[in-house]
Every structure is written in C-alpha cells, then in structure tokens.
C-alpha cells in the first residue's frame, strides 16, 4: 500500500463497521443507478469496481454478470464485504484489498468499470481515470457516482480542518463541469449524466470509443 494512502486506509478501517450499518441516504436514487448500470451488462460481462466499500453494489450486480473484481484500500471494509458475499452466495465476486493502481494492469480486460463515491477521494483522479480507460475494452463503459463538493460551500471550508484532525480522508473538490471535463479529457465519450437533486452525487456513464474515436 502506498505511504500516501496510509492515513486514508486507517480512517476507513476505523469507520468500517458504522459505515456498513448506515442506511443508503437516498434508496430510490440508488436503485435507479443500479438499474441504469445494468443496461450495460450481459451475462458474459467482466466487471471491475474500485472503492467498493463493504461490497453492497458489487453483490447487488453479481446475478447479472459473469464475474466482478471489487477492490478497496480498507482491509476492514473488504472483510465485511467478503462476509456479505458469502451470505448472499455471490460466488462470482472477488474482493481484493488494493487501490486501483495496484491491481493488474491488463489493457482492455473489462466490459464495465464502476467507481462509486470514490473519485473525490482518490489522491490522483487523473491517473485513476487513465487506468480505468486503459483496462476497459473498446466500447466498454465507466460508471461513476461522485460528490461534487464545489456545490457544497460548507464542506469546502470544513474539510481541511477535519482532515487536519484525522476526522476526514483526503478529498478532491470537484465541480460537475470540472469532473466531466476531466473524464472527457482522458478520451471518454459521455453517454449519460444524472443528478437526483442539487447537492447530490453526480452519476455519469462514459464510454471508451471503439477505435479512432468511433
């Protein structure tokens, strides 16, 4: 694990149990995101999720795809996810303790890559998006849901203070437009964008072109 992620890893390990017990803030929006994502699945789909947390999304999608690799930097989160997968008999989900850049770098391996509530937390979002682009098959899609904290003035002021006292992880302050610009700058074509309400996470589906920008 990279030294720069150690503080973040400790933060997420510490809150893993409470995180797992916390209900989804907007269940209707979450279910709609699941349904929109499944439009891009087939029974043969190979899927990667990074920043999987306690595994709920990967497990929910497991019946609709061939195989899912789901990773997170928190060992405690992964341990909870593995227990949940056993209980759900989600035998086609492999949970891995790692960040995205530590996973095997095999170009064009996945049909779908998911990154939910994670792009605003990674240390180098440009490098992460570049890796996502690389491991996707041509025509594959990147499905993400990201808090754009530029819309939330309070958090822009409070987060640096909370971070200094170990009460918050590293956070990137994205605007919606900035996030989309970062993604298209990596070569993705934006297919769909949705925000349930102002201040909610921005849900994006972006496609890796099939050669020569087609």
Tab-separated table of C-alpha atoms in Angstrom:
chain	number	residue	atom	x	y	z
A	1	UNK	CA	0.000	0.000	0.000
A	2	UNK	CA	1.384	3.398	-0.954
A	3	UNK	CA	2.506	5.519	2.059
A	4	UNK	CA	0.304	8.444	0.966
A	5	UNK	CA	-2.807	6.296	1.428
A	6	UNK	CA	-1.962	5.089	4.940
A	7	UNK	CA	-3.940	7.802	6.709
A	8	UNK	CA	-6.901	7.214	4.422
A	9	UNK	CA	-6.697	3.461	4.976
A	10	UNK	CA	-6.717	3.932	8.752
A	11	UNK	CA	-9.666	6.314	8.500
A	12	UNK	CA	-11.801	3.846	6.533
A	13	UNK	CA	-10.731	0.875	8.679
A	14	UNK	CA	-11.829	2.795	11.767
A	15	UNK	CA	-15.313	3.593	10.479
A	16	UNK	CA	-15.950	0.368	8.523
A	17	UNK	CA	-18.460	-1.175	10.938
A	18	UNK	CA	-20.509	2.020	11.295
A	19	UNK	CA	-20.315	2.558	7.539
A	20	UNK	CA	-21.728	-0.918	6.916
A	21	UNK	CA	-24.634	-0.267	9.281
A	22	UNK	CA	-25.521	3.123	7.818
A	23	UNK	CA	-28.562	3.082	5.513
A	24	UNK	CA	-28.328	4.433	1.973
A	25	UNK	CA	-29.100	8.161	2.053
A	26	UNK	CA	-31.436	8.045	-0.970
A	27	UNK	CA	-32.575	4.488	-1.596
A	28	UNK	CA	-34.725	5.370	-4.612
A	29	UNK	CA	-31.824	7.122	-6.359
A	30	UNK	CA	-29.501	4.226	-5.512
A	31	UNK	CA	-31.888	1.693	-7.017
A	32	UNK	CA	-32.244	3.814	-10.146
A	33	UNK	CA	-28.447	3.903	-10.519
A	34	UNK	CA	-28.344	0.118	-10.221
A	35	UNK	CA	-30.968	-0.223	-12.944
A	36	UNK	CA	-29.222	2.220	-15.281
A	37	UNK	CA	-25.936	0.373	-14.798
A	38	UNK	CA	-27.498	-2.998	-15.595
A	39	UNK	CA	-28.483	-1.749	-19.037
A	40	UNK	CA	-24.790	-2.159	-19.916
A	41	UNK	CA	-24.417	-5.695	-18.530
A	42	UNK	CA	-24.670	-9.025	-20.286
A	43	UNK	CA	-24.375	-12.484	-18.704
A	44	UNK	CA	-20.792	-12.558	-20.036
A	45	UNK	CA	-19.725	-9.171	-18.662
A	46	UNK	CA	-16.453	-8.853	-16.777
A	47	UNK	CA	-16.734	-6.018	-14.270
A	48	UNK	CA	-14.288	-4.132	-12.075
A	49	UNK	CA	-15.310	-1.953	-9.142
A	50	UNK	CA	-12.757	0.156	-7.270
A	51	UNK	CA	-13.528	1.784	-3.939
A	52	UNK	CA	-16.126	-0.923	-3.346
A	53	UNK	CA	-16.508	-0.255	0.383
A	54	UNK	CA	-18.425	-3.052	2.065
A	55	UNK	CA	-19.448	-4.589	-1.245
A	56	UNK	CA	-23.164	-3.855	-1.460
A	57	UNK	CA	-23.138	-2.654	-5.063
A	58	UNK	CA	-20.943	-5.470	-6.365
A	59	UNK	CA	-23.105	-8.058	-4.621
A	60	UNK	CA	-26.303	-6.462	-5.968
A	61	UNK	CA	-24.960	-6.694	-9.523
A	62	UNK	CA	-23.493	-10.196	-9.207
A	63	UNK	CA	-26.512	-12.098	-10.626
A	64	UNK	CA	-26.387	-10.071	-13.844
A	65	UNK	CA	-22.751	-10.591	-14.902
A	66	UNK	CA	-20.126	-13.292	-15.301
A	67	UNK	CA	-17.540	-12.023	-12.821
A	68	UNK	CA	-16.773	-8.961	-10.685
A	69	UNK	CA	-13.448	-7.929	-9.172
A	70	UNK	CA	-14.118	-5.422	-6.382
A	71	UNK	CA	-11.314	-3.606	-4.574
A	72	UNK	CA	-10.900	-1.199	-1.678
A	73	UNK	CA	-7.924	0.126	0.287
A	74	UNK	CA	-9.565	-0.760	3.605
A	75	UNK	CA	-8.962	-4.268	4.865
A	76	UNK	CA	-11.841	-3.896	7.315
A	77	UNK	CA	-14.228	-2.920	4.530
A	78	UNK	CA	-13.101	-5.891	2.444
A	79	UNK	CA	-13.557	-8.281	5.374
A	80	UNK	CA	-17.156	-7.117	5.784
A	81	UNK	CA	-17.729	-7.373	2.025
A	82	UNK	CA	-16.462	-10.952	1.952
A	83	UNK	CA	-18.822	-11.960	4.753
A	84	UNK	CA	-21.746	-10.317	2.956
A	85	UNK	CA	-20.857	-12.095	-0.291
A	86	UNK	CA	-20.821	-15.471	1.450
A	87	UNK	CA	-24.226	-14.761	2.992
A	88	UNK	CA	-25.603	-13.709	-0.408
A	89	UNK	CA	-23.928	-16.655	-2.196
A	90	UNK	CA	-22.324	-14.167	-4.581
A	91	UNK	CA	-19.664	-16.629	-5.668
A	92	UNK	CA	-18.702	-14.679	-8.787
A	93	UNK	CA	-17.405	-11.664	-6.848
A	94	UNK	CA	-13.737	-11.483	-5.870
A	95	UNK	CA	-12.911	-8.882	-3.221
A	96	UNK	CA	-9.353	-7.537	-3.151
A	97	UNK	CA	-7.653	-5.187	-0.697
A	98	UNK	CA	-5.907	-2.738	-3.042
A	99	UNK	CA	-6.325	0.588	-4.742
A	100	UNK	CA	-6.939	0.657	-8.463
A	101	UNK	CA	-3.332	1.325	-9.433
A	102	UNK	CA	-2.196	-1.769	-7.501
A	103	UNK	CA	-4.415	-4.133	-9.486
A	104	UNK	CA	-3.075	-5.971	-12.561
A	105	UNK	CA	-2.753	-3.540	-15.467
A	106	UNK	CA	-4.228	-5.553	-18.337
A	107	UNK	CA	-5.364	-3.404	-21.230
A	108	UNK	CA	-8.890	-3.999	-22.488
A	109	UNK	CA	-9.847	-6.546	-19.832
A	110	UNK	CA	-13.212	-5.281	-18.559
A	111	UNK	CA	-16.596	-4.559	-20.107
A	112	UNK	CA	-17.636	-2.253	-17.275
A	113	UNK	CA	-15.682	-0.408	-14.586
A	114	UNK	CA	-17.531	1.104	-11.626
A	115	UNK	CA	-16.308	3.770	-9.235
A	116	UNK	CA	-18.987	4.961	-6.829
A	117	UNK	CA	-18.364	7.637	-4.191
A	118	UNK	CA	-14.622	7.346	-4.819
A	119	UNK	CA	-13.289	9.776	-7.464
A	120	UNK	CA	-13.475	12.658	-4.986
A	121	UNK	CA	-11.425	10.592	-2.513
A	122	UNK	CA	-8.522	9.271	-4.594
A	123	UNK	CA	-5.135	11.003	-4.456
A	124	UNK	CA	-4.663	11.276	-8.213
A	125	UNK	CA	-8.004	11.264	-10.042
A	126	UNK	CA	-6.373	11.821	-13.432
A	127	UNK	CA	-4.200	8.721	-13.003
A	128	UNK	CA	-7.220	6.736	-11.851
A	129	UNK	CA	-9.326	7.754	-14.860
A	130	UNK	CA	-6.409	6.957	-17.150
A	131	UNK	CA	-6.141	3.465	-15.656
A	132	UNK	CA	-9.890	2.947	-15.976
A	133	UNK	CA	-9.688	3.914	-19.639
A	134	UNK	CA	-6.806	1.514	-20.200
A	135	UNK	CA	-8.390	-1.562	-18.593
A	136	UNK	CA	-11.739	-1.093	-20.338
A	137	UNK	CA	-12.422	-2.904	-23.569
A	138	UNK	CA	-13.103	-0.631	-26.560
A	139	UNK	CA	-16.796	0.185	-26.277
A	140	UNK	CA	-16.747	-0.550	-22.542
A	141	UNK	CA	-18.266	1.873	-20.042
A	142	UNK	CA	-17.127	3.629	-16.890
A	143	UNK	CA	-19.980	4.086	-14.418
A	144	UNK	CA	-19.352	6.533	-11.585
A	145	UNK	CA	-21.178	8.443	-8.882
A	146	UNK	CA	-19.214	11.347	-7.431
A	147	UNK	CA	-19.822	14.001	-4.797
A	148	UNK	CA	-19.117	17.371	-6.407
A	149	UNK	CA	-18.257	19.313	-3.278
A	150	UNK	CA	-17.795	22.557	-5.174
A	151	UNK	CA	-21.586	22.829	-4.890
A	152	UNK	CA	-21.384	22.491	-1.099
A	153	UNK	CA	-19.760	25.640	0.278
A	154	UNK	CA	-19.713	24.432	3.892
A	155	UNK	CA	-17.658	21.344	3.070
A	156	UNK	CA	-15.092	23.345	1.126
A	157	UNK	CA	-14.328	25.197	4.367
A	158	UNK	CA	-14.787	22.378	6.877
A	159	UNK	CA	-12.915	19.527	5.191
A	160	UNK	CA	-9.360	20.897	5.549
A	161	UNK	CA	-9.944	21.366	9.285
A	162	UNK	CA	-11.450	17.897	9.708
A	163	UNK	CA	-8.599	16.420	7.693
A	164	UNK	CA	-6.005	18.069	9.959
A	165	UNK	CA	-7.546	16.328	12.981
A	166	UNK	CA	-7.836	12.935	11.278
A	167	UNK	CA	-11.611	13.203	11.080
A	168	UNK	CA	-11.828	13.096	7.284
A	169	UNK	CA	-9.959	11.396	4.438
A	170	UNK	CA	-8.262	13.117	1.522
A	171	UNK	CA	-10.937	14.829	-0.596
A	172	UNK	CA	-10.897	16.413	-4.063
A	173	UNK	CA	-13.189	19.393	-4.611
A	174	UNK	CA	-14.835	18.799	-7.997
A	175	UNK	CA	-17.436	20.841	-9.801
A	176	UNK	CA	-19.819	18.914	-12.034
A	177	UNK	CA	-18.382	20.590	-15.124
A	178	UNK	CA	-14.822	20.005	-13.943
A	179	UNK	CA	-15.442	16.317	-13.332
A	180	UNK	CA	-16.924	15.835	-16.787
A	181	UNK	CA	-14.023	17.763	-18.315
A	182	UNK	CA	-11.505	15.522	-16.536
A	183	UNK	CA	-13.270	12.440	-17.836
A	184	UNK	CA	-13.625	13.527	-21.453
A	185	UNK	CA	-10.031	14.750	-21.321
A	186	UNK	CA	-8.973	11.137	-20.783
A	187	UNK	CA	-10.709	10.156	-24.025
A	188	UNK	CA	-14.119	9.062	-22.736
A	189	UNK	CA	-17.360	9.907	-24.517
A	190	UNK	CA	-20.044	10.977	-22.055
A	191	UNK	CA	-23.133	8.803	-22.555
A	192	UNK	CA	-25.346	9.800	-19.640
A	193	UNK	CA	-25.339	12.176	-16.699
A	194	UNK	CA	-27.846	12.398	-13.874
A	195	UNK	CA	-28.071	14.220	-10.569
A	196	UNK	CA	-31.167	13.368	-8.497
A	197	UNK	CA	-31.162	16.810	-6.859
A	198	UNK	CA	-28.836	19.739	-6.270
A	199	UNK	CA	-26.026	18.736	-3.938
A	200	UNK	CA	-26.470	15.018	-4.650
A	201	UNK	CA	-23.730	12.898	-6.184
A	202	UNK	CA	-23.358	13.188	-9.955
A	203	UNK	CA	-23.959	9.888	-11.753
A	204	UNK	CA	-22.029	9.550	-15.024
A	205	UNK	CA	-21.785	6.837	-17.657
A	206	UNK	CA	-18.880	7.300	-20.059
A	207	UNK	CA	-17.803	5.066	-22.923
A	208	UNK	CA	-14.353	4.178	-24.231
A	209	UNK	CA	-14.546	4.701	-28.010
A	210	UNK	CA	-14.207	1.739	-30.364
A	211	UNK	CA	-11.041	2.733	-32.203
A	212	UNK	CA	-10.373	6.044	-33.911
A	213	UNK	CA	-12.989	7.724	-31.769
A	214	UNK	CA	-15.844	5.770	-33.372
